[in-house]
Amino acid sequence: MTGEPYGYRVLVRVLFGLGGEPPAWRERAACADSDPDLFHNARRIAAAKAICATCPVLDECRRDQLDWEANGPARFRANTFGVVGGLTGAERRRIHYPTNSVKDVA
Ligand code: SF4
């Protein structure tokens, strides 16, 4: 998986967990059968967010992603990318670094 884009690896990490076991909520994820590229395309943010908005596990996904970014190496939260848990990478960086100005690229 090391050849995959960083954002995709983040999404997979969120969906499948560190140990390779998917979190229990994963089975109900609205994006389970979606194209992962949709969640990592700056021109398709609205479409990705629309899927997240219908997701029955949005809260769990967002919590796990933010926890993972907050508790991992600084690069995890400094380089957030892709829509996960209904938030773009820039929106998550604003949560981690509320006083910084960040560019919304996806
Ligand atoms: S909130 Fe979005 S990224 Fe998270 S599981 Fe649901 S659809 Fe997928």
Short mmCIF file of N, CA and C and ligand atoms in Angstrom, two decimals:
data_model
loop_
_atom_site.label_atom_id
_atom_site.label_comp_id
_atom_site.label_asym_id
_atom_site.label_seq_id
_atom_site.Cartn_x
_atom_site.Cartn_y
_atom_site.Cartn_z
N MET A 1 0.81 -1.20 0.00
CA MET A 1 0.00 0.00 0.00
C MET A 1 0.85 1.26 0.00
N THR A 2 2.17 1.14 0.12
CA THR A 2 3.01 2.32 0.23
C THR A 2 3.00 3.15 -1.04
N GLY A 3 2.61 2.59 -2.18
CA GLY A 3 2.55 3.34 -3.41
C GLY A 3 1.29 4.16 -3.56
N GLU A 4 0.35 3.96 -2.67
CA GLU A 4 -0.91 4.68 -2.75
C GLU A 4 -0.74 6.11 -2.25
N PRO A 5 -1.55 7.04 -2.74
CA PRO A 5 -1.48 8.41 -2.24
C PRO A 5 -1.71 8.45 -0.73
N TYR A 6 -1.08 9.44 -0.09
CA TYR A 6 -1.17 9.55 1.36
C TYR A 6 -2.62 9.60 1.83
N GLY A 7 -3.43 10.41 1.16
CA GLY A 7 -4.82 10.56 1.59
C GLY A 7 -5.57 9.24 1.53
N TYR A 8 -5.31 8.48 0.52
CA TYR A 8 -5.96 7.17 0.41
C TYR A 8 -5.52 6.27 1.55
N ARG A 9 -4.26 6.31 1.87
CA ARG A 9 -3.77 5.48 2.99
C ARG A 9 -4.42 5.91 4.29
N VAL A 10 -4.65 7.23 4.44
CA VAL A 10 -5.32 7.71 5.65
C VAL A 10 -6.73 7.14 5.71
N LEU A 11 -7.43 7.20 4.58
CA LEU A 11 -8.79 6.71 4.57
C LEU A 11 -8.83 5.22 4.89
N VAL A 12 -7.92 4.47 4.31
CA VAL A 12 -7.88 3.03 4.57
C VAL A 12 -7.57 2.79 6.04
N ARG A 13 -6.64 3.57 6.58
CA ARG A 13 -6.31 3.43 8.00
C ARG A 13 -7.55 3.67 8.86
N VAL A 14 -8.33 4.66 8.50
CA VAL A 14 -9.53 4.96 9.27
C VAL A 14 -10.54 3.83 9.13
N LEU A 15 -10.66 3.35 7.92
CA LEU A 15 -11.70 2.36 7.67
C LEU A 15 -11.31 0.98 8.16
N PHE A 16 -10.03 0.68 8.21
CA PHE A 16 -9.63 -0.67 8.56
C PHE A 16 -8.83 -0.77 9.86
N GLY A 17 -8.42 0.34 10.41
CA GLY A 17 -7.74 0.30 11.70
C GLY A 17 -6.27 -0.06 11.59
N LEU A 18 -5.54 0.21 12.66
CA LEU A 18 -4.10 -0.02 12.67
C LEU A 18 -3.76 -1.50 12.53
N GLY A 19 -4.51 -2.35 13.17
CA GLY A 19 -4.20 -3.78 13.17
C GLY A 19 -4.76 -4.50 11.97
N GLY A 20 -5.33 -3.78 11.03
CA GLY A 20 -5.88 -4.42 9.86
C GLY A 20 -7.32 -4.87 10.06
N GLU A 21 -7.79 -4.79 11.28
CA GLU A 21 -9.18 -5.16 11.57
C GLU A 21 -10.05 -3.93 11.42
N PRO A 22 -11.09 -4.01 10.62
CA PRO A 22 -11.95 -2.84 10.47
C PRO A 22 -12.70 -2.56 11.77
N PRO A 23 -12.86 -1.27 12.08
CA PRO A 23 -13.66 -0.95 13.26
C PRO A 23 -15.10 -1.44 13.04
N ALA A 24 -15.80 -1.69 14.12
CA ALA A 24 -17.15 -2.26 14.01
C ALA A 24 -18.06 -1.39 13.16
N TRP A 25 -17.86 -0.08 13.22
CA TRP A 25 -18.75 0.81 12.48
C TRP A 25 -18.53 0.75 10.98
N ARG A 26 -17.39 0.21 10.56
CA ARG A 26 -17.04 0.21 9.14
C ARG A 26 -18.10 -0.46 8.27
N GLU A 27 -18.74 -1.49 8.82
CA GLU A 27 -19.74 -2.22 8.03
C GLU A 27 -20.91 -1.34 7.61
N ARG A 28 -21.11 -0.25 8.33
CA ARG A 28 -22.24 0.63 8.02
C ARG A 28 -21.81 1.89 7.29
N ALA A 29 -20.55 1.97 6.89
CA ALA A 29 -20.03 3.17 6.23
C ALA A 29 -20.70 3.41 4.88
N ALA A 30 -21.15 4.62 4.66
CA ALA A 30 -21.79 4.97 3.39
C ALA A 30 -20.80 4.92 2.23
N CYS A 31 -19.51 5.04 2.50
CA CYS A 31 -18.50 5.06 1.44
C CYS A 31 -17.93 3.69 1.14
N ALA A 32 -18.45 2.66 1.77
CA ALA A 32 -17.85 1.33 1.65
C ALA A 32 -17.66 0.90 0.21
N ASP A 33 -18.59 1.24 -0.65
CA ASP A 33 -18.47 0.82 -2.04
C ASP A 33 -18.16 1.99 -2.98
N SER A 34 -17.75 3.11 -2.41
CA SER A 34 -17.44 4.29 -3.22
C SER A 34 -16.01 4.25 -3.74
N ASP A 35 -15.78 4.97 -4.79
CA ASP A 35 -14.44 5.13 -5.34
C ASP A 35 -13.61 5.97 -4.37
N PRO A 36 -12.51 5.45 -3.83
CA PRO A 36 -11.70 6.24 -2.88
C PRO A 36 -11.20 7.55 -3.48
N ASP A 37 -11.01 7.59 -4.79
CA ASP A 37 -10.53 8.82 -5.42
C ASP A 37 -11.51 9.97 -5.23
N LEU A 38 -12.78 9.64 -5.11
CA LEU A 38 -13.79 10.69 -4.89
C LEU A 38 -13.46 11.50 -3.64
N PHE A 39 -12.89 10.85 -2.64
CA PHE A 39 -12.62 11.50 -1.36
C PHE A 39 -11.28 12.23 -1.34
N HIS A 40 -10.57 12.17 -2.46
CA HIS A 40 -9.26 12.81 -2.53
C HIS A 40 -9.10 13.64 -3.79
N ASN A 41 -10.18 14.24 -4.20
CA ASN A 41 -10.19 15.05 -5.41
C ASN A 41 -10.76 16.42 -5.05
N ALA A 42 -9.92 17.44 -5.16
CA ALA A 42 -10.32 18.79 -4.74
C ALA A 42 -11.54 19.29 -5.51
N ARG A 43 -11.77 18.77 -6.69
CA ARG A 43 -12.93 19.21 -7.48
C ARG A 43 -14.20 18.44 -7.14
N ARG A 44 -14.07 17.46 -6.26
CA ARG A 44 -15.24 16.62 -5.94
C ARG A 44 -15.54 16.63 -4.44
N ILE A 45 -15.11 17.66 -3.77
CA ILE A 45 -15.32 17.75 -2.32
C ILE A 45 -16.81 17.68 -1.99
N ALA A 46 -17.62 18.42 -2.72
CA ALA A 46 -19.05 18.45 -2.42
C ALA A 46 -19.68 17.07 -2.56
N ALA A 47 -19.25 16.33 -3.58
CA ALA A 47 -19.80 14.99 -3.78
C ALA A 47 -19.39 14.06 -2.64
N ALA A 48 -18.14 14.15 -2.23
CA ALA A 48 -17.68 13.31 -1.11
C ALA A 48 -18.42 13.69 0.17
N LYS A 49 -18.56 14.98 0.40
CA LYS A 49 -19.26 15.42 1.61
C LYS A 49 -20.73 15.00 1.60
N ALA A 50 -21.32 14.94 0.40
CA ALA A 50 -22.72 14.53 0.31
C ALA A 50 -22.87 13.07 0.75
N ILE A 51 -21.89 12.25 0.42
CA ILE A 51 -21.93 10.85 0.87
C ILE A 51 -21.77 10.80 2.39
N CYS A 52 -20.80 11.54 2.90
CA CYS A 52 -20.59 11.56 4.35
C CYS A 52 -21.84 12.05 5.09
N ALA A 53 -22.55 13.00 4.48
CA ALA A 53 -23.73 13.56 5.15
C ALA A 53 -24.83 12.52 5.33
N THR A 54 -24.80 11.48 4.51
CA THR A 54 -25.81 10.42 4.64
C THR A 54 -25.31 9.26 5.48
N CYS A 55 -24.09 9.33 5.93
CA CYS A 55 -23.44 8.18 6.56
C CYS A 55 -23.93 7.98 8.00
N PRO A 56 -24.36 6.77 8.31
CA PRO A 56 -24.85 6.51 9.67
C PRO A 56 -23.73 6.45 10.71
N VAL A 57 -22.48 6.40 10.26
CA VAL A 57 -21.37 6.34 11.21
C VAL A 57 -20.46 7.57 11.09
N LEU A 58 -21.04 8.66 10.65
CA LEU A 58 -20.26 9.90 10.51
C LEU A 58 -19.56 10.27 11.81
N ASP A 59 -20.26 10.25 12.90
CA ASP A 59 -19.65 10.66 14.18
C ASP A 59 -18.48 9.76 14.56
N GLU A 60 -18.66 8.46 14.40
CA GLU A 60 -17.59 7.52 14.76
C GLU A 60 -16.38 7.70 13.85
N CYS A 61 -16.63 7.85 12.56
CA CYS A 61 -15.55 8.04 11.59
C CYS A 61 -14.78 9.31 11.89
N ARG A 62 -15.49 10.40 12.09
CA ARG A 62 -14.84 11.69 12.36
C ARG A 62 -14.03 11.63 13.66
N ARG A 63 -14.62 11.04 14.68
CA ARG A 63 -13.92 10.93 15.97
C ARG A 63 -12.64 10.11 15.82
N ASP A 64 -12.72 8.97 15.17
CA ASP A 64 -11.54 8.12 15.03
C ASP A 64 -10.46 8.80 14.21
N GLN A 65 -10.87 9.48 13.14
CA GLN A 65 -9.89 10.17 12.30
C GLN A 65 -9.19 11.29 13.07
N LEU A 66 -9.97 12.12 13.74
CA LEU A 66 -9.38 13.23 14.48
C LEU A 66 -8.49 12.71 15.62
N ASP A 67 -8.93 11.64 16.28
CA ASP A 67 -8.11 11.05 17.36
C ASP A 67 -6.80 10.52 16.80
N TRP A 68 -6.89 9.84 15.66
CA TRP A 68 -5.69 9.27 15.05
C TRP A 68 -4.71 10.37 14.65
N GLU A 69 -5.23 11.42 14.05
CA GLU A 69 -4.36 12.53 13.64
C GLU A 69 -3.78 13.24 14.86
N ALA A 70 -4.60 13.43 15.88
CA ALA A 70 -4.15 14.16 17.07
C ALA A 70 -3.12 13.38 17.87
N ASN A 71 -3.24 12.07 17.88
CA ASN A 71 -2.38 11.26 18.74
C ASN A 71 -1.18 10.65 18.01
N GLY A 72 -1.10 10.85 16.71
CA GLY A 72 0.03 10.32 15.96
C GLY A 72 1.11 11.38 15.84
N PRO A 73 2.11 11.09 15.01
CA PRO A 73 3.17 12.08 14.76
C PRO A 73 2.57 13.38 14.21
N ALA A 74 3.26 14.47 14.45
CA ALA A 74 2.76 15.79 14.03
C ALA A 74 2.45 15.83 12.54
N ARG A 75 3.21 15.07 11.75
CA ARG A 75 2.97 15.10 10.31
C ARG A 75 1.58 14.58 9.96
N PHE A 76 1.00 13.74 10.82
CA PHE A 76 -0.35 13.23 10.55
C PHE A 76 -1.36 14.37 10.53
N ARG A 77 -1.25 15.29 11.47
CA ARG A 77 -2.23 16.37 11.56
C ARG A 77 -1.80 17.60 10.76
N ALA A 78 -0.52 17.68 10.41
CA ALA A 78 -0.05 18.82 9.63
C ALA A 78 -0.27 18.62 8.13
N ASN A 79 -0.48 17.38 7.71
CA ASN A 79 -0.63 17.09 6.28
C ASN A 79 -1.96 16.40 5.99
N THR A 80 -2.97 16.74 6.71
CA THR A 80 -4.27 16.11 6.49
C THR A 80 -4.75 16.39 5.08
N PHE A 81 -5.35 15.38 4.48
CA PHE A 81 -5.73 15.47 3.08
C PHE A 81 -6.92 14.55 2.85
N GLY A 82 -7.82 15.00 2.01
CA GLY A 82 -8.96 14.16 1.65
C GLY A 82 -10.13 14.36 2.60
N VAL A 83 -11.30 14.05 2.10
CA VAL A 83 -12.51 14.15 2.92
C VAL A 83 -12.66 12.86 3.72
N VAL A 84 -12.67 13.02 5.04
CA VAL A 84 -12.90 11.89 5.95
C VAL A 84 -13.83 12.39 7.06
N GLY A 85 -14.81 11.61 7.36
CA GLY A 85 -15.74 12.03 8.40
C GLY A 85 -16.46 13.33 8.06
N GLY A 86 -16.63 13.58 6.81
CA GLY A 86 -17.34 14.79 6.38
C GLY A 86 -16.51 16.06 6.43
N LEU A 87 -15.23 15.94 6.74
CA LEU A 87 -14.36 17.11 6.84
C LEU A 87 -13.21 17.00 5.84
N THR A 88 -12.89 18.11 5.19
CA THR A 88 -11.72 18.13 4.32
C THR A 88 -10.46 18.12 5.17
N GLY A 89 -9.35 17.89 4.52
CA GLY A 89 -8.08 17.94 5.23
C GLY A 89 -7.87 19.31 5.87
N ALA A 90 -8.21 20.36 5.16
CA ALA A 90 -8.03 21.71 5.70
C ALA A 90 -8.93 21.95 6.91
N GLU A 91 -10.14 21.44 6.84
CA GLU A 91 -11.05 21.61 7.99
C GLU A 91 -10.52 20.87 9.21
N ARG A 92 -9.93 19.71 8.98
CA ARG A 92 -9.37 18.98 10.13
C ARG A 92 -8.13 19.69 10.65
N ARG A 93 -7.34 20.27 9.76
CA ARG A 93 -6.16 21.01 10.24
C ARG A 93 -6.59 22.21 11.08
N ARG A 94 -7.70 22.84 10.69
CA ARG A 94 -8.19 23.97 11.50
C ARG A 94 -8.60 23.52 12.90
N ILE A 95 -9.06 22.29 13.01
CA ILE A 95 -9.39 21.76 14.34
C ILE A 95 -8.11 21.51 15.13
N HIS A 96 -7.10 20.96 14.46
CA HIS A 96 -5.84 20.67 15.16
C HIS A 96 -5.04 21.93 15.44
N TYR A 97 -5.13 22.89 14.52
CA TYR A 97 -4.35 24.13 14.65
C TYR A 97 -5.30 25.31 14.46
N PRO A 98 -6.14 25.58 15.43
CA PRO A 98 -7.21 26.59 15.25
C PRO A 98 -6.71 28.01 14.98
N THR A 99 -5.48 28.33 15.31
CA THR A 99 -5.01 29.69 15.09
C THR A 99 -4.26 29.85 13.78
N ASN A 100 -4.01 28.73 13.08
CA ASN A 100 -3.29 28.80 11.81
C ASN A 100 -4.24 29.07 10.65
N SER A 101 -3.72 29.70 9.62
CA SER A 101 -4.47 29.88 8.39
C SER A 101 -4.07 28.75 7.45
N VAL A 102 -5.05 27.97 6.99
CA VAL A 102 -4.74 26.85 6.11
C VAL A 102 -5.52 26.96 4.81
N LYS A 103 -4.90 26.47 3.77
CA LYS A 103 -5.52 26.50 2.45
C LYS A 103 -6.36 25.24 2.26
N ASP A 104 -7.57 25.40 1.73
CA ASP A 104 -8.46 24.27 1.54
C ASP A 104 -8.21 23.66 0.16
N VAL A 105 -7.44 22.59 0.13
CA VAL A 105 -7.12 21.95 -1.14
C VAL A 105 -7.84 20.62 -1.31
N ALA A 106 -8.34 20.03 -0.28
CA ALA A 106 -9.16 18.81 -0.31
C ALA A 106 -9.22 18.19 1.06
S1 SF4 B 1 -18.26 9.65 7.34
FE1 SF4 B 1 -17.64 9.68 5.17
S2 SF4 B 1 -15.51 8.88 5.14
FE2 SF4 B 1 -16.44 8.33 7.12
S3 SF4 B 1 -17.24 6.26 6.85
FE3 SF4 B 1 -18.92 7.70 6.45
S4 SF4 B 1 -18.90 8.08 4.24
FE4 SF4 B 1 -16.92 7.13 4.79
#
